[in-house]
Amino acid sequence: AQTVTQSQPEMSVQEAETVTLSCTYDTSENNYYLFWYKQPPSRQMILVIRQEAYKQQNATENRFSVNFQKAAKSFSLKISDSQLGDTAMYFCASASGAGSYQLTFGKGTKLSVIP
Amino acid sequence: GAGVSQSPSNKVTEKGKDVELRCDPISGHTALYWYRQSLGQGLEFLIYFQGNSAPDKSGLPSDRFSAERTGGSVSTLTIQRTQQEDSAVYLCASSLVRNPFYGYTFGSGTRLTVV
């Protein structure tokens, strides 16, 4: 079974600044996927960024990047040049690579971007 | 449709009543998932449908919960004899292939409140 832990229930950041959200996970799999999802007040879960465990290179999507530390089982999300629209709940999630379709989510971090 | 549509958006029901939650996936998406998001928690997997195959019901929390998917498209999640602990946001997602790495599209959920 996989577990995902987000230790920061709430965070805030000034507009245009950089913020890092933490996530640790536990899995016995060698092949797995990691994700960060954003949930704005509309409640729709939106995929922000994804990482394949066998790829050492950290994934990057525009202002969003991850720091994937496989040995430490850590998968943090860095948001650069924070914008007001980044205000949302952020969920870290994992999935087994062995044909699994289930996502295992952390409890989320509420991020507030302050103007 | 352009996205995953869920109805109703919000539902308030009395304890002991039955409720039906509807999910209309993206046209052509053969895989459909239901997740539950309780207050302050991450998403919890409930059930998975793939085409005409038998669904994976392993996440349903009790026999009061059931779901069906008619014609490989619309899905209905039914909760019988609702309890206060059933209060949560119920999210539906669909995908073209079942591997989460290639993207699940989530709906905006149904917020269920049992009073």
PDB file of C-alpha atoms in Angstrom:
ATOM      1  CA  ALA A   1       0.000   0.000   0.000  1.00  0.00           C
ATOM      2  CA  GLN A   2       1.113   3.518  -0.695  1.00  0.00           C
ATOM      3  CA  THR A   3       0.906   6.436   1.719  1.00  0.00           C
ATOM      4  CA  VAL A   4       1.345  10.145   1.061  1.00  0.00           C
ATOM      5  CA  THR A   5       2.029  12.715   3.769  1.00  0.00           C
ATOM      6  CA  GLN A   6       1.762  16.485   3.502  1.00  0.00           C
ATOM      7  CA  SER A   7       2.977  18.068   6.718  1.00  0.00           C
ATOM      8  CA  GLN A   8       1.945  21.662   5.997  1.00  0.00           C
ATOM      9  CA  PRO A   9      -1.823  22.157   6.394  1.00  0.00           C
ATOM     10  CA  GLU A  10      -1.591  25.829   5.423  1.00  0.00           C
ATOM     11  CA  MET A  11       0.939  28.121   3.817  1.00  0.00           C
ATOM     12  CA  SER A  12       1.003  31.654   2.522  1.00  0.00           C
ATOM     13  CA  VAL A  13       3.250  33.514   0.110  1.00  0.00           C
ATOM     14  CA  GLN A  14       3.505  37.044  -1.170  1.00  0.00           C
ATOM     15  CA  GLU A  15       2.571  37.604  -4.770  1.00  0.00           C
ATOM     16  CA  ALA A  16       5.598  37.202  -7.096  1.00  0.00           C
ATOM     17  CA  GLU A  17       7.555  35.282  -4.451  1.00  0.00           C
ATOM     18  CA  THR A  18       8.514  31.595  -4.467  1.00  0.00           C
ATOM     19  CA  VAL A  19       7.001  28.941  -2.231  1.00  0.00           C
ATOM     20  CA  THR A  20       7.763  25.257  -1.706  1.00  0.00           C
ATOM     21  CA  LEU A  21       5.167  22.700  -0.639  1.00  0.00           C
ATOM     22  CA  SER A  22       6.408  19.498   0.981  1.00  0.00           C
ATOM     23  CA  CYS A  23       5.357  15.926   0.353  1.00  0.00           C
ATOM     24  CA  THR A  24       6.731  12.603   1.465  1.00  0.00           C
ATOM     25  CA  TYR A  25       5.491   9.212   0.395  1.00  0.00           C
ATOM     26  CA  ASP A  26       6.010   5.575   1.119  1.00  0.00           C
ATOM     27  CA  THR A  27       5.829   2.727  -1.341  1.00  0.00           C
ATOM     28  CA  SER A  28       7.348  -0.676  -1.846  1.00  0.00           C
ATOM     29  CA  GLU A  29       7.098  -0.356  -5.617  1.00  0.00           C
ATOM     30  CA  ASN A  30      10.079   0.273  -7.864  1.00  0.00           C
ATOM     31  CA  ASN A  31       7.934   1.804 -10.570  1.00  0.00           C
ATOM     32  CA  TYR A  32       5.450   4.468  -9.586  1.00  0.00           C
ATOM     33  CA  TYR A  33       4.182   7.923 -10.459  1.00  0.00           C
ATOM     34  CA  LEU A  34       3.908  11.080  -8.411  1.00  0.00           C
ATOM     35  CA  PHE A  35       1.606  14.016  -8.965  1.00  0.00           C
ATOM     36  CA  TRP A  36       0.642  17.411  -7.676  1.00  0.00           C
ATOM     37  CA  TYR A  37      -2.982  18.413  -8.098  1.00  0.00           C
ATOM     38  CA  LYS A  38      -4.511  21.834  -7.516  1.00  0.00           C
ATOM     39  CA  GLN A  39      -8.056  22.227  -6.196  1.00  0.00           C
ATOM     40  CA  PRO A  40      -9.415  25.786  -6.441  1.00  0.00           C
ATOM     41  CA  PRO A  41     -12.732  26.778  -4.834  1.00  0.00           C
ATOM     42  CA  SER A  42     -14.505  25.344  -7.889  1.00  0.00           C
ATOM     43  CA  ARG A  43     -13.543  21.929  -6.401  1.00  0.00           C
ATOM     44  CA  GLN A  44     -12.282  20.538  -9.714  1.00  0.00           C
ATOM     45  CA  MET A  45      -8.956  18.731  -9.299  1.00  0.00           C
ATOM     46  CA  ILE A  46      -6.444  20.021 -11.848  1.00  0.00           C
ATOM     47  CA  LEU A  47      -3.184  18.233 -12.603  1.00  0.00           C
ATOM     48  CA  VAL A  48      -0.266  20.603 -12.050  1.00  0.00           C
ATOM     49  CA  ILE A  49       2.744  18.390 -12.619  1.00  0.00           C
ATOM     50  CA  ARG A  50       3.689  14.700 -12.760  1.00  0.00           C
ATOM     51  CA  GLN A  51       6.831  12.667 -12.350  1.00  0.00           C
ATOM     52  CA  GLU A  52       7.816   9.144 -13.287  1.00  0.00           C
ATOM     53  CA  ALA A  53       9.883   7.574 -10.518  1.00  0.00           C
ATOM     54  CA  TYR A  54      12.432   6.047 -12.862  1.00  0.00           C
ATOM     55  CA  LYS A  55      13.290   9.463 -14.302  1.00  0.00           C
ATOM     56  CA  GLN A  56      15.862  11.270 -12.223  1.00  0.00           C
ATOM     57  CA  GLN A  57      15.320  14.603 -13.925  1.00  0.00           C
ATOM     58  CA  ASN A  58      12.924  16.816 -12.023  1.00  0.00           C
ATOM     59  CA  ALA A  59       9.733  17.676 -13.890  1.00  0.00           C
ATOM     60  CA  THR A  60       9.019  21.298 -14.754  1.00  0.00           C
ATOM     61  CA  GLU A  61       5.856  22.961 -16.041  1.00  0.00           C
ATOM     62  CA  ASN A  62       6.276  26.698 -16.534  1.00  0.00           C
ATOM     63  CA  ARG A  63       6.329  28.253 -13.020  1.00  0.00           C
ATOM     64  CA  PHE A  64       5.925  24.875 -11.335  1.00  0.00           C
ATOM     65  CA  SER A  65       8.785  22.487 -10.662  1.00  0.00           C
ATOM     66  CA  VAL A  66       9.429  19.566  -8.367  1.00  0.00           C
ATOM     67  CA  ASN A  67      12.348  18.425  -6.275  1.00  0.00           C
ATOM     68  CA  PHE A  68      12.198  14.640  -6.471  1.00  0.00           C
ATOM     69  CA  GLN A  69      14.455  12.905  -3.956  1.00  0.00           C
ATOM     70  CA  LYS A  70      13.843   9.215  -4.553  1.00  0.00           C
ATOM     71  CA  ALA A  71      16.023   7.853  -1.769  1.00  0.00           C
ATOM     72  CA  ALA A  72      14.385  10.174   0.749  1.00  0.00           C
ATOM     73  CA  LYS A  73      10.925   9.526  -0.759  1.00  0.00           C
ATOM     74  CA  SER A  74      10.349  13.248  -0.999  1.00  0.00           C
ATOM     75  CA  PHE A  75       8.473  15.099  -3.727  1.00  0.00           C
ATOM     76  CA  SER A  76       8.204  18.834  -3.089  1.00  0.00           C
ATOM     77  CA  LEU A  77       6.524  21.390  -5.336  1.00  0.00           C
ATOM     78  CA  LYS A  78       8.086  24.775  -6.005  1.00  0.00           C
ATOM     79  CA  ILE A  79       5.913  27.580  -7.316  1.00  0.00           C
ATOM     80  CA  SER A  80       7.858  30.517  -8.691  1.00  0.00           C
ATOM     81  CA  ASP A  81       6.513  34.023  -9.276  1.00  0.00           C
ATOM     82  CA  SER A  82       3.367  33.191  -7.295  1.00  0.00           C
ATOM     83  CA  GLN A  83       0.138  34.607  -8.681  1.00  0.00           C
ATOM     84  CA  LEU A  84      -3.212  35.277  -7.016  1.00  0.00           C
ATOM     85  CA  GLY A  85      -4.709  32.508  -9.139  1.00  0.00           C
ATOM     86  CA  ASP A  86      -2.411  30.022  -7.449  1.00  0.00           C
ATOM     87  CA  THR A  87      -4.506  30.307  -4.284  1.00  0.00           C
ATOM     88  CA  ALA A  88      -5.952  26.802  -3.824  1.00  0.00           C
ATOM     89  CA  MET A  89      -5.599  23.476  -2.054  1.00  0.00           C
ATOM     90  CA  TYR A  90      -2.655  21.466  -3.335  1.00  0.00           C
ATOM     91  CA  PHE A  91      -2.633  17.700  -3.108  1.00  0.00           C
ATOM     92  CA  CYS A  92       0.314  15.399  -3.548  1.00  0.00           C
ATOM     93  CA  ALA A  93      -0.604  11.982  -4.937  1.00  0.00           C
ATOM     94  CA  SER A  94       1.007   8.727  -5.958  1.00  0.00           C
ATOM     95  CA  ALA A  95       0.085   5.773  -8.114  1.00  0.00           C
ATOM     96  CA  SER A  96       1.687   2.407  -8.638  1.00  0.00           C
ATOM     97  CA  GLY A  97       3.187   1.958 -12.055  1.00  0.00           C
ATOM     98  CA  ALA A  98       2.167  -1.675 -12.233  1.00  0.00           C
ATOM     99  CA  GLY A  99      -1.059  -1.080 -14.075  1.00  0.00           C
ATOM    100  CA  SER A 100      -2.729   0.580 -11.127  1.00  0.00           C
ATOM    101  CA  TYR A 101      -5.403   3.183 -11.677  1.00  0.00           C
ATOM    102  CA  GLN A 102      -5.859   4.264  -8.082  1.00  0.00           C
ATOM    103  CA  LEU A 103      -4.425   7.537  -6.918  1.00  0.00           C
ATOM    104  CA  THR A 104      -3.394   7.808  -3.265  1.00  0.00           C
ATOM    105  CA  PHE A 105      -3.673  11.376  -2.010  1.00  0.00           C
ATOM    106  CA  GLY A 106      -2.208  13.329   0.866  1.00  0.00           C
ATOM    107  CA  LYS A 107      -4.441  15.534   3.013  1.00  0.00           C
ATOM    108  CA  GLY A 108      -3.508  18.669   1.158  1.00  0.00           C
ATOM    109  CA  THR A 109      -1.904  22.050   1.769  1.00  0.00           C
ATOM    110  CA  LYS A 110      -3.986  25.204   1.622  1.00  0.00           C
ATOM    111  CA  LEU A 111      -1.941  27.858  -0.166  1.00  0.00           C
ATOM    112  CA  SER A 112      -2.868  31.516   0.035  1.00  0.00           C
ATOM    113  CA  VAL A 113      -1.171  34.043  -2.232  1.00  0.00           C
ATOM    114  CA  ILE A 114      -1.207  37.480  -0.623  1.00  0.00           C
ATOM    115  CA  PRO A 115      -1.314  40.566  -2.839  1.00  0.00           C
TER     116      PRO A 115
ATOM    117  CA  GLY B   1     -19.210  16.934 -23.419  1.00  0.00           C
ATOM    118  CA  ALA B   2     -16.213  19.193 -22.948  1.00  0.00           C
ATOM    119  CA  GLY B   3     -15.639  18.128 -19.376  1.00  0.00           C
ATOM    120  CA  VAL B   4     -16.835  15.806 -16.657  1.00  0.00           C
ATOM    121  CA  SER B   5     -20.231  16.939 -15.451  1.00  0.00           C
ATOM    122  CA  GLN B   6     -21.587  16.105 -11.995  1.00  0.00           C
ATOM    123  CA  SER B   7     -25.009  16.753 -10.571  1.00  0.00           C
ATOM    124  CA  PRO B   8     -26.281  17.997  -8.285  1.00  0.00           C
ATOM    125  CA  SER B   9     -23.560  20.429  -7.306  1.00  0.00           C
ATOM    126  CA  ASN B  10     -24.786  20.464  -3.748  1.00  0.00           C
ATOM    127  CA  LYS B  11     -27.179  18.174  -1.924  1.00  0.00           C
ATOM    128  CA  VAL B  12     -28.573  18.438   1.584  1.00  0.00           C
ATOM    129  CA  THR B  13     -30.418  15.386   2.820  1.00  0.00           C
ATOM    130  CA  GLU B  14     -31.854  14.113   6.047  1.00  0.00           C
ATOM    131  CA  LYS B  15     -30.208  11.256   7.866  1.00  0.00           C
ATOM    132  CA  GLY B  16     -31.695   7.967   6.740  1.00  0.00           C
ATOM    133  CA  LYS B  17     -32.702   9.125   3.265  1.00  0.00           C
ATOM    134  CA  ASP B  18     -31.272   7.692   0.040  1.00  0.00           C
ATOM    135  CA  VAL B  19     -29.367   9.910  -2.400  1.00  0.00           C
ATOM    136  CA  GLU B  20     -28.209   9.535  -5.991  1.00  0.00           C
ATOM    137  CA  LEU B  21     -25.226  11.370  -7.386  1.00  0.00           C
ATOM    138  CA  ARG B  22     -24.691  11.559 -11.130  1.00  0.00           C
ATOM    139  CA  CYS B  23     -21.543  11.707 -13.229  1.00  0.00           C
ATOM    140  CA  ASP B  24     -21.436  12.315 -16.979  1.00  0.00           C
ATOM    141  CA  PRO B  25     -17.884  11.602 -18.215  1.00  0.00           C
ATOM    142  CA  ILE B  26     -16.109  12.987 -21.234  1.00  0.00           C
ATOM    143  CA  SER B  27     -17.421  11.378 -24.382  1.00  0.00           C
ATOM    144  CA  GLY B  28     -15.228   8.457 -25.415  1.00  0.00           C
ATOM    145  CA  HIS B  29     -13.587   8.018 -22.020  1.00  0.00           C
ATOM    146  CA  THR B  30     -13.933   4.359 -21.138  1.00  0.00           C
ATOM    147  CA  ALA B  31     -12.602   4.610 -17.593  1.00  0.00           C
ATOM    148  CA  LEU B  32     -14.579   6.273 -14.805  1.00  0.00           C
ATOM    149  CA  TYR B  33     -13.680   6.733 -11.140  1.00  0.00           C
ATOM    150  CA  TRP B  34     -15.439   7.905  -8.018  1.00  0.00           C
ATOM    151  CA  TYR B  35     -13.532   9.451  -5.114  1.00  0.00           C
ATOM    152  CA  ARG B  36     -14.718  10.839  -1.787  1.00  0.00           C
ATOM    153  CA  GLN B  37     -13.199  13.881  -0.118  1.00  0.00           C
ATOM    154  CA  SER B  38     -14.141  14.231   3.535  1.00  0.00           C
ATOM    155  CA  LEU B  39     -13.497  17.503   5.363  1.00  0.00           C
ATOM    156  CA  GLY B  40      -9.789  18.036   5.905  1.00  0.00           C
ATOM    157  CA  GLN B  41      -8.875  14.822   4.140  1.00  0.00           C
ATOM    158  CA  GLY B  42      -7.415  13.890   0.818  1.00  0.00           C
ATOM    159  CA  LEU B  43      -9.365  12.000  -1.770  1.00  0.00           C
ATOM    160  CA  GLU B  44     -10.341   8.419  -1.045  1.00  0.00           C
ATOM    161  CA  PHE B  45     -10.898   5.961  -3.882  1.00  0.00           C
ATOM    162  CA  LEU B  46     -14.385   4.451  -4.028  1.00  0.00           C
ATOM    163  CA  ILE B  47     -14.977   2.609  -7.302  1.00  0.00           C
ATOM    164  CA  TYR B  48     -13.629   2.200 -10.831  1.00  0.00           C
ATOM    165  CA  PHE B  49     -15.406   1.300 -14.076  1.00  0.00           C
ATOM    166  CA  GLN B  50     -13.626   0.231 -17.249  1.00  0.00           C
ATOM    167  CA  GLY B  51     -15.764  -0.328 -20.319  1.00  0.00           C
ATOM    168  CA  ASN B  52     -17.972  -3.377 -19.904  1.00  0.00           C
ATOM    169  CA  SER B  53     -15.702  -5.049 -17.365  1.00  0.00           C
ATOM    170  CA  ALA B  54     -16.808  -5.760 -13.810  1.00  0.00           C
ATOM    171  CA  PRO B  55     -16.156  -2.662 -11.695  1.00  0.00           C
ATOM    172  CA  ASP B  56     -13.566  -2.509  -8.927  1.00  0.00           C
ATOM    173  CA  LYS B  57     -15.713  -1.823  -5.846  1.00  0.00           C
ATOM    174  CA  SER B  58     -12.920  -2.331  -3.337  1.00  0.00           C
ATOM    175  CA  GLY B  59     -13.066   1.251  -2.051  1.00  0.00           C
ATOM    176  CA  LEU B  60     -16.761   1.379  -1.197  1.00  0.00           C
ATOM    177  CA  PRO B  61     -16.925   1.944   2.587  1.00  0.00           C
ATOM    178  CA  SER B  62     -20.080  -0.046   3.278  1.00  0.00           C
ATOM    179  CA  ASP B  63     -22.888  -1.939   1.594  1.00  0.00           C
ATOM    180  CA  ARG B  64     -24.990   1.230   1.750  1.00  0.00           C
ATOM    181  CA  PHE B  65     -22.896   2.478  -1.157  1.00  0.00           C
ATOM    182  CA  SER B  66     -23.435   1.237  -4.692  1.00  0.00           C
ATOM    183  CA  ALA B  67     -22.729   2.515  -8.166  1.00  0.00           C
ATOM    184  CA  GLU B  68     -23.642   1.663 -11.697  1.00  0.00           C
ATOM    185  CA  ARG B  69     -22.622   2.809 -15.117  1.00  0.00           C
ATOM    186  CA  THR B  70     -25.177   2.543 -17.873  1.00  0.00           C
ATOM    187  CA  GLY B  71     -24.162   2.069 -21.482  1.00  0.00           C
ATOM    188  CA  GLY B  72     -20.532   2.698 -20.648  1.00  0.00           C
ATOM    189  CA  SER B  73     -21.267   6.379 -20.114  1.00  0.00           C
ATOM    190  CA  VAL B  74     -23.228   8.012 -17.284  1.00  0.00           C
ATOM    191  CA  SER B  75     -22.608   6.718 -13.778  1.00  0.00           C
ATOM    192  CA  THR B  76     -24.752   6.991 -10.673  1.00  0.00           C
ATOM    193  CA  LEU B  77     -23.455   6.637  -7.128  1.00  0.00           C
ATOM    194  CA  THR B  78     -26.207   5.714  -4.677  1.00  0.00           C
ATOM    195  CA  ILE B  79     -25.965   6.024  -0.926  1.00  0.00           C
ATOM    196  CA  GLN B  80     -28.764   4.339   1.012  1.00  0.00           C
ATOM    197  CA  ARG B  81     -29.843   5.276   4.530  1.00  0.00           C
ATOM    198  CA  THR B  82     -27.411   8.177   4.652  1.00  0.00           C
ATOM    199  CA  GLN B  83     -25.442   8.847   7.824  1.00  0.00           C
ATOM    200  CA  GLN B  84     -23.763  12.043   8.990  1.00  0.00           C
ATOM    201  CA  GLU B  85     -20.342  10.555   8.301  1.00  0.00           C
ATOM    202  CA  ASP B  86     -21.317  10.336   4.636  1.00  0.00           C
ATOM    203  CA  SER B  87     -21.098  14.133   4.427  1.00  0.00           C
ATOM    204  CA  ALA B  88     -18.306  14.850   1.958  1.00  0.00           C
ATOM    205  CA  VAL B  89     -17.536  15.991  -1.552  1.00  0.00           C
ATOM    206  CA  TYR B  90     -17.937  13.180  -4.056  1.00  0.00           C
ATOM    207  CA  LEU B  91     -15.713  13.600  -7.083  1.00  0.00           C
ATOM    208  CA  CYS B  92     -15.926  11.763 -10.357  1.00  0.00           C
ATOM    209  CA  ALA B  93     -13.146  11.475 -12.918  1.00  0.00           C
ATOM    210  CA  SER B  94     -12.817   9.914 -16.334  1.00  0.00           C
ATOM    211  CA  SER B  95      -9.937   8.987 -18.592  1.00  0.00           C
ATOM    212  CA  LEU B  96      -9.248   7.619 -22.048  1.00  0.00           C
ATOM    213  CA  VAL B  97      -6.792   5.085 -20.691  1.00  0.00           C
ATOM    214  CA  ARG B  98      -6.604   3.841 -17.144  1.00  0.00           C
ATOM    215  CA  ASN B  99      -3.014   4.909 -16.425  1.00  0.00           C
ATOM    216  CA  PRO B 100      -3.179   8.010 -14.187  1.00  0.00           C
ATOM    217  CA  PHE B 101       0.040   9.334 -15.666  1.00  0.00           C
ATOM    218  CA  TYR B 102      -1.814  10.168 -18.860  1.00  0.00           C
ATOM    219  CA  GLY B 103      -4.333  12.310 -17.101  1.00  0.00           C
ATOM    220  CA  TYR B 104      -7.605  11.978 -15.365  1.00  0.00           C
ATOM    221  CA  THR B 105     -10.208  14.715 -15.846  1.00  0.00           C
ATOM    222  CA  PHE B 106     -12.137  15.452 -12.693  1.00  0.00           C
ATOM    223  CA  GLY B 107     -15.562  16.979 -12.347  1.00  0.00           C
ATOM    224  CA  SER B 108     -16.403  19.676  -9.812  1.00  0.00           C
ATOM    225  CA  GLY B 109     -17.981  17.212  -7.454  1.00  0.00           C
ATOM    226  CA  THR B 110     -21.168  16.973  -5.448  1.00  0.00           C
ATOM    227  CA  ARG B 111     -21.053  18.335  -1.925  1.00  0.00           C
ATOM    228  CA  LEU B 112     -23.289  16.097   0.171  1.00  0.00           C
ATOM    229  CA  THR B 113     -24.451  17.295   3.567  1.00  0.00           C
ATOM    230  CA  VAL B 114     -26.386  14.891   5.780  1.00  0.00           C
ATOM    231  CA  VAL B 115     -28.323  16.639   8.542  1.00  0.00           C
TER     232      VAL B 115
END
